[in-house]
Every structure is written in structure tokens, then in C-alpha cells.
Amino acid sequence: YNQTNNVFENFTVYMANYNAAGASRANIPGVVFGQQTGSSCVSAMCLASTNGNNTFNNILLQVNNSANGYAPIEINGPLAASDLSTTTINGLMFLNGAYTAVMNFGSNFNYATHTCADLKSLAASSTNCTNADPQFVAASPTYWNSLPSFNLRLQNSSPAVHAGTPVGAAVYDGLGNPLANPPSIGAYEVSGSSATSPCDINGD
């Protein structure tokens, strides 16, 4: 229950930006975490008021936001730029429309925005942070109410293929096939591999 010393790794997020009723939901982040508040903030780490010492490995986020929307990763808390000096970011790919921010942080959603170039200079380590089309086999916001239409495997030409970090990565994919080293960012399944079927929408 601490907002520091966490590891986020080896997953894919695709945001269609629709709710269950089919209403458009603009500016939705892919991942949000923040400082515990009130009676839930009792540990020494929480009381230290920091969001540092977190690690992000092999994450692929496609967030369909406007130019003034949220970033794929939102950190809501008293995170200062200096806190990123203890944060590690290896193998992070995102696509966020015309908005090039990959990570925003601040208190009460009053965010300071940061691009891959910013993270390169601010973070303890930042490698393979890329703003590019992940080239999923089949993905579209229009599939929000037809989940079987999604195929979040990567095309062979995807820039996320073999662009991740082996640190913390699994040895096999969800179907038992050995992974390349370095692995693909986020979505391990690659079109044309020996896998007989993609992972389903729940990641099973």
C-alpha cells in the first residue's frame, strides 16, 4: 500500500475511451497511481511524501487522448522532478494521439507533463521510451463493444518487437512459447510466431 518501491512491468493497455454504455470518454489515462491519503497513509514511506523509487519495465500503452488530455501514466501526489531521480523506466512505448507527454505528475491533478526526452534526463534510468504506433494486429476504438475483434498481438514490423528489457521479464509467453531476449515491449505475442492463438482481452 505504498506509492514508492513498486514495480510495474510486462503489460499492455489499450484505451478505447468509451464507457460500458457507449458514451465517449475523452482524456482517460492508461495507468494512474498516487499517494495514500488520510488514515490509510500510515507507513514511513507514505508519510515521507514521495512517489519515487518506482520501476516501469516493458509497458505498452495506447491512449486515445486529445492534445490537452492526460498522459498514459499519471502520478497523482507530491512528486517533484527530483523524485524521478530514483525512478527506473526501461522499455516503455506509448501512443497518445497528438499529445507527446508520456508521464504526468502533480498534486490534485495539477500536472507537470514529461516526454521521453524529459525522462531521459530526469530519471535514474530511462531506455527505449518511444512515442510510436505499436502496430497491433487488430485494434480500434470502434471495437469497444466487440472485444473479440481485438487482437493485441504485435505485427512483425512493430517497433515494440525485441525492444524491451530482459530485467524482470518472463521467460515464456502466456502460451508457453519461449520469449526472445530482449522481449517485446508490453505485448509479448507477435503475429507469425509459434503461438496458436493470441492472449484474450483479459490476459489469460
Short mmCIF file of C-alpha atoms in Angstrom, two decimals:
data_model
loop_
_atom_site.label_atom_id
_atom_site.label_comp_id
_atom_site.label_asym_id
_atom_site.label_seq_id
_atom_site.Cartn_x
_atom_site.Cartn_y
_atom_site.Cartn_z
CA TYR A 1 0.00 0.00 0.00
CA ASN A 2 2.89 2.34 -0.60
CA GLN A 3 3.29 4.71 -3.52
CA THR A 4 7.03 4.07 -3.67
CA ASN A 5 9.21 1.00 -4.35
CA ASN A 6 6.67 -0.53 -6.76
CA VAL A 7 7.44 -2.44 -9.96
CA PHE A 8 5.10 -2.06 -12.96
CA GLU A 9 6.11 -4.35 -15.81
CA ASN A 10 5.22 -6.60 -18.72
CA PHE A 11 1.72 -5.48 -19.71
CA THR A 12 -0.24 -3.73 -22.45
CA VAL A 13 -3.02 -1.14 -22.07
CA TYR A 14 -5.30 -0.13 -24.92
CA MET A 15 -7.79 2.60 -24.13
CA ALA A 16 -10.83 2.75 -26.40
CA ASN A 17 -12.19 5.78 -24.47
CA TYR A 18 -15.78 4.57 -24.26
CA ASN A 19 -17.71 3.56 -21.16
CA ALA A 20 -19.94 0.50 -20.88
CA ALA A 21 -22.93 2.50 -22.13
CA GLY A 22 -21.11 3.55 -25.28
CA ALA A 23 -20.58 7.16 -24.27
CA SER A 24 -17.30 8.73 -25.37
CA ARG A 25 -14.88 9.33 -22.51
CA ALA A 26 -12.15 11.71 -23.62
CA ASN A 27 -8.81 12.09 -21.89
CA ILE A 28 -8.53 8.85 -19.96
CA PRO A 29 -5.07 7.86 -18.68
CA GLY A 30 -3.79 4.31 -19.05
CA VAL A 31 -2.26 3.91 -15.57
CA VAL A 32 -2.89 6.07 -12.51
CA PHE A 33 -1.31 5.81 -9.08
CA GLY A 34 -0.83 8.25 -6.25
CA GLN A 35 -0.07 8.85 -2.64
CA GLN A 36 -2.28 7.33 0.02
CA THR A 37 -4.15 9.96 1.99
CA GLY A 38 -5.90 10.23 5.34
CA SER A 39 -5.98 7.26 7.70
CA SER A 40 -4.59 4.91 5.03
CA CYS A 41 -1.30 6.82 4.97
CA VAL A 42 0.46 5.35 8.00
CA SER A 43 3.69 3.77 6.76
CA ALA A 44 7.03 5.57 6.88
CA MET A 45 7.22 5.53 3.08
CA CYS A 46 3.79 7.10 2.70
CA LEU A 47 4.43 9.73 5.34
CA ALA A 48 7.68 10.62 3.59
CA SER A 49 5.54 12.17 0.82
CA THR A 50 7.41 10.76 -2.14
CA ASN A 51 6.41 8.93 -5.30
CA GLY A 52 9.95 7.91 -6.17
CA ASN A 53 11.81 4.60 -6.29
CA ASN A 54 9.34 3.05 -8.74
CA THR A 55 10.27 0.90 -11.73
CA PHE A 56 8.49 0.68 -15.11
CA ASN A 57 9.58 -2.15 -17.43
CA ASN A 58 8.19 -3.38 -20.78
CA ILE A 59 4.92 -1.46 -20.84
CA LEU A 60 2.96 -0.58 -23.95
CA LEU A 61 0.17 1.99 -23.60
CA GLN A 62 -2.06 3.25 -26.39
CA VAL A 63 -4.22 6.04 -25.02
CA ASN A 64 -6.58 7.82 -27.41
CA ASN A 65 -6.45 11.32 -25.97
CA SER A 66 -6.68 14.83 -27.35
CA ALA A 67 -3.74 17.23 -27.44
CA ASN A 68 -4.67 18.52 -23.97
CA GLY A 69 -5.53 15.21 -22.37
CA TYR A 70 -3.93 13.05 -19.74
CA ALA A 71 -0.68 11.22 -20.30
CA PRO A 72 -0.56 7.40 -20.50
CA ILE A 73 0.92 7.34 -16.97
CA GLU A 74 -0.50 9.71 -14.34
CA ILE A 75 1.03 10.08 -10.89
CA ASN A 76 -1.22 11.98 -8.51
CA GLY A 77 0.73 13.08 -5.47
CA PRO A 78 3.55 15.29 -4.25
CA LEU A 79 6.01 14.06 -6.86
CA ALA A 80 8.72 16.57 -7.62
CA ALA A 81 11.08 16.30 -10.55
CA SER A 82 13.76 15.23 -8.08
CA ASP A 83 11.72 12.12 -7.19
CA LEU A 84 12.25 10.86 -10.73
CA SER A 85 15.97 10.65 -9.99
CA THR A 86 15.20 7.37 -8.21
CA THR A 87 12.76 6.08 -10.85
CA THR A 88 13.72 3.49 -13.48
CA ILE A 89 11.96 3.36 -16.86
CA ASN A 90 13.12 0.66 -19.31
CA GLY A 91 11.12 -0.42 -22.34
CA LEU A 92 8.14 1.96 -22.47
CA MET A 93 6.14 2.53 -25.65
CA PHE A 94 3.12 4.77 -25.91
CA LEU A 95 0.84 6.36 -28.46
CA ASN A 96 -1.25 9.26 -27.20
CA GLY A 97 -2.61 11.00 -30.26
CA ALA A 98 -1.04 14.41 -30.79
CA TYR A 99 -0.09 14.64 -27.13
CA THR A 100 3.56 13.63 -26.64
CA ALA A 101 3.60 13.54 -22.84
CA VAL A 102 4.16 10.03 -21.51
CA MET A 103 4.15 10.70 -17.77
CA ASN A 104 2.40 13.46 -15.81
CA PHE A 105 2.63 14.09 -12.11
CA GLY A 106 1.46 16.58 -9.53
CA SER A 107 -0.98 17.15 -6.69
CA ASN A 108 -4.74 17.24 -7.20
CA PHE A 109 -4.33 16.58 -10.92
CA ASN A 110 -2.44 19.84 -11.42
CA TYR A 111 0.11 18.08 -13.57
CA ALA A 112 3.59 18.75 -14.80
CA THR A 113 4.00 16.86 -18.10
CA HIS A 114 7.05 14.97 -19.25
CA THR A 115 8.03 13.43 -22.58
CA CYS A 116 10.50 10.62 -23.25
CA ALA A 117 13.23 13.23 -23.69
CA ASP A 118 12.44 14.68 -20.26
CA LEU A 119 12.53 11.26 -18.61
CA LYS A 120 15.89 10.57 -20.20
CA SER A 121 17.40 13.44 -18.24
CA LEU A 122 15.29 13.24 -15.06
CA ALA A 123 15.03 9.52 -14.31
CA ALA A 124 17.71 7.36 -12.74
CA SER A 125 17.47 5.23 -15.90
CA SER A 126 15.30 5.61 -18.98
CA THR A 127 15.86 3.42 -22.03
CA ASN A 128 13.72 2.59 -25.05
CA CYS A 129 10.99 5.12 -24.29
CA THR A 130 9.21 5.61 -27.61
CA ASN A 131 6.18 7.51 -28.88
CA ALA A 132 5.09 5.41 -31.87
CA ASP A 133 2.32 3.27 -33.31
CA PRO A 134 2.68 -0.17 -31.67
CA GLN A 135 1.13 -1.80 -34.77
CA PHE A 136 -1.29 -4.18 -33.12
CA VAL A 137 -2.71 -6.88 -35.39
CA ALA A 138 -6.24 -5.50 -34.86
CA ALA A 139 -7.18 -2.64 -32.54
CA SER A 140 -9.58 0.26 -32.91
CA PRO A 141 -11.66 2.44 -30.57
CA THR A 142 -14.69 1.23 -32.51
CA TYR A 143 -14.15 -2.27 -31.06
CA TRP A 144 -15.12 -1.10 -27.57
CA ASN A 145 -18.35 -3.17 -27.64
CA SER A 146 -16.92 -6.04 -29.67
CA LEU A 147 -13.99 -7.30 -27.62
CA PRO A 148 -13.35 -10.41 -29.78
CA SER A 149 -12.44 -8.01 -32.60
CA PHE A 150 -9.29 -7.01 -30.71
CA ASN A 151 -6.04 -8.81 -31.42
CA LEU A 152 -3.37 -7.15 -29.32
CA ARG A 153 -0.57 -9.26 -30.68
CA LEU A 154 2.09 -7.21 -32.43
CA GLN A 155 2.71 -7.21 -36.15
CA ASN A 156 6.18 -8.38 -37.11
CA SER A 157 7.03 -4.83 -38.17
CA SER A 158 6.10 -3.34 -34.80
CA PRO A 159 8.81 -1.15 -33.24
CA ALA A 160 7.95 -2.80 -29.90
CA VAL A 161 9.24 -6.20 -31.05
CA HIS A 162 12.54 -7.07 -29.33
CA ALA A 163 12.72 -3.57 -27.85
CA GLY A 164 12.12 -4.37 -24.18
CA THR A 165 14.41 -5.08 -21.30
CA PRO A 166 15.08 -8.64 -20.06
CA VAL A 167 15.14 -7.32 -16.48
CA GLY A 168 12.02 -8.65 -14.79
CA ALA A 169 10.66 -10.17 -18.00
CA ALA A 170 9.11 -13.61 -18.03
CA VAL A 171 10.94 -16.42 -19.84
CA TYR A 172 7.81 -17.72 -21.61
CA ASP A 173 4.70 -16.06 -23.00
CA GLY A 174 1.17 -16.84 -21.85
CA LEU A 175 1.01 -19.86 -24.18
CA GLY A 176 4.29 -21.39 -23.09
CA ASN A 177 6.39 -20.21 -26.03
CA PRO A 178 9.91 -19.03 -25.15
CA LEU A 179 10.35 -15.28 -25.39
CA ALA A 180 13.06 -13.53 -27.33
CA ASN A 181 15.79 -11.76 -25.44
CA PRO A 182 15.20 -8.87 -25.26
CA PRO A 183 11.45 -9.43 -25.20
CA SER A 184 8.86 -7.34 -26.96
CA ILE A 185 7.57 -4.33 -25.05
CA GLY A 186 4.26 -4.98 -23.34
CA ALA A 187 2.54 -7.30 -25.81
CA TYR A 188 4.57 -10.49 -25.97
CA GLU A 189 2.53 -12.20 -28.64
CA VAL A 190 3.87 -11.42 -32.11
CA SER A 191 1.99 -12.21 -35.31
CA GLY A 192 3.56 -15.12 -37.14
CA SER A 193 5.10 -16.68 -34.02
CA SER A 194 4.58 -20.29 -32.99
CA ALA A 195 1.65 -19.26 -30.79
CA THR A 196 -1.61 -20.82 -31.95
CA SER A 197 -3.86 -18.10 -30.54
CA PRO A 198 -3.46 -14.66 -29.00
CA CYS A 199 -3.95 -13.90 -25.35
CA ASP A 200 -7.55 -12.89 -24.79
CA ILE A 201 -8.69 -9.46 -23.70
CA ASN A 202 -8.33 -10.39 -20.01
CA GLY A 203 -4.75 -11.52 -20.47
CA ASP A 204 -5.46 -15.21 -19.80
#
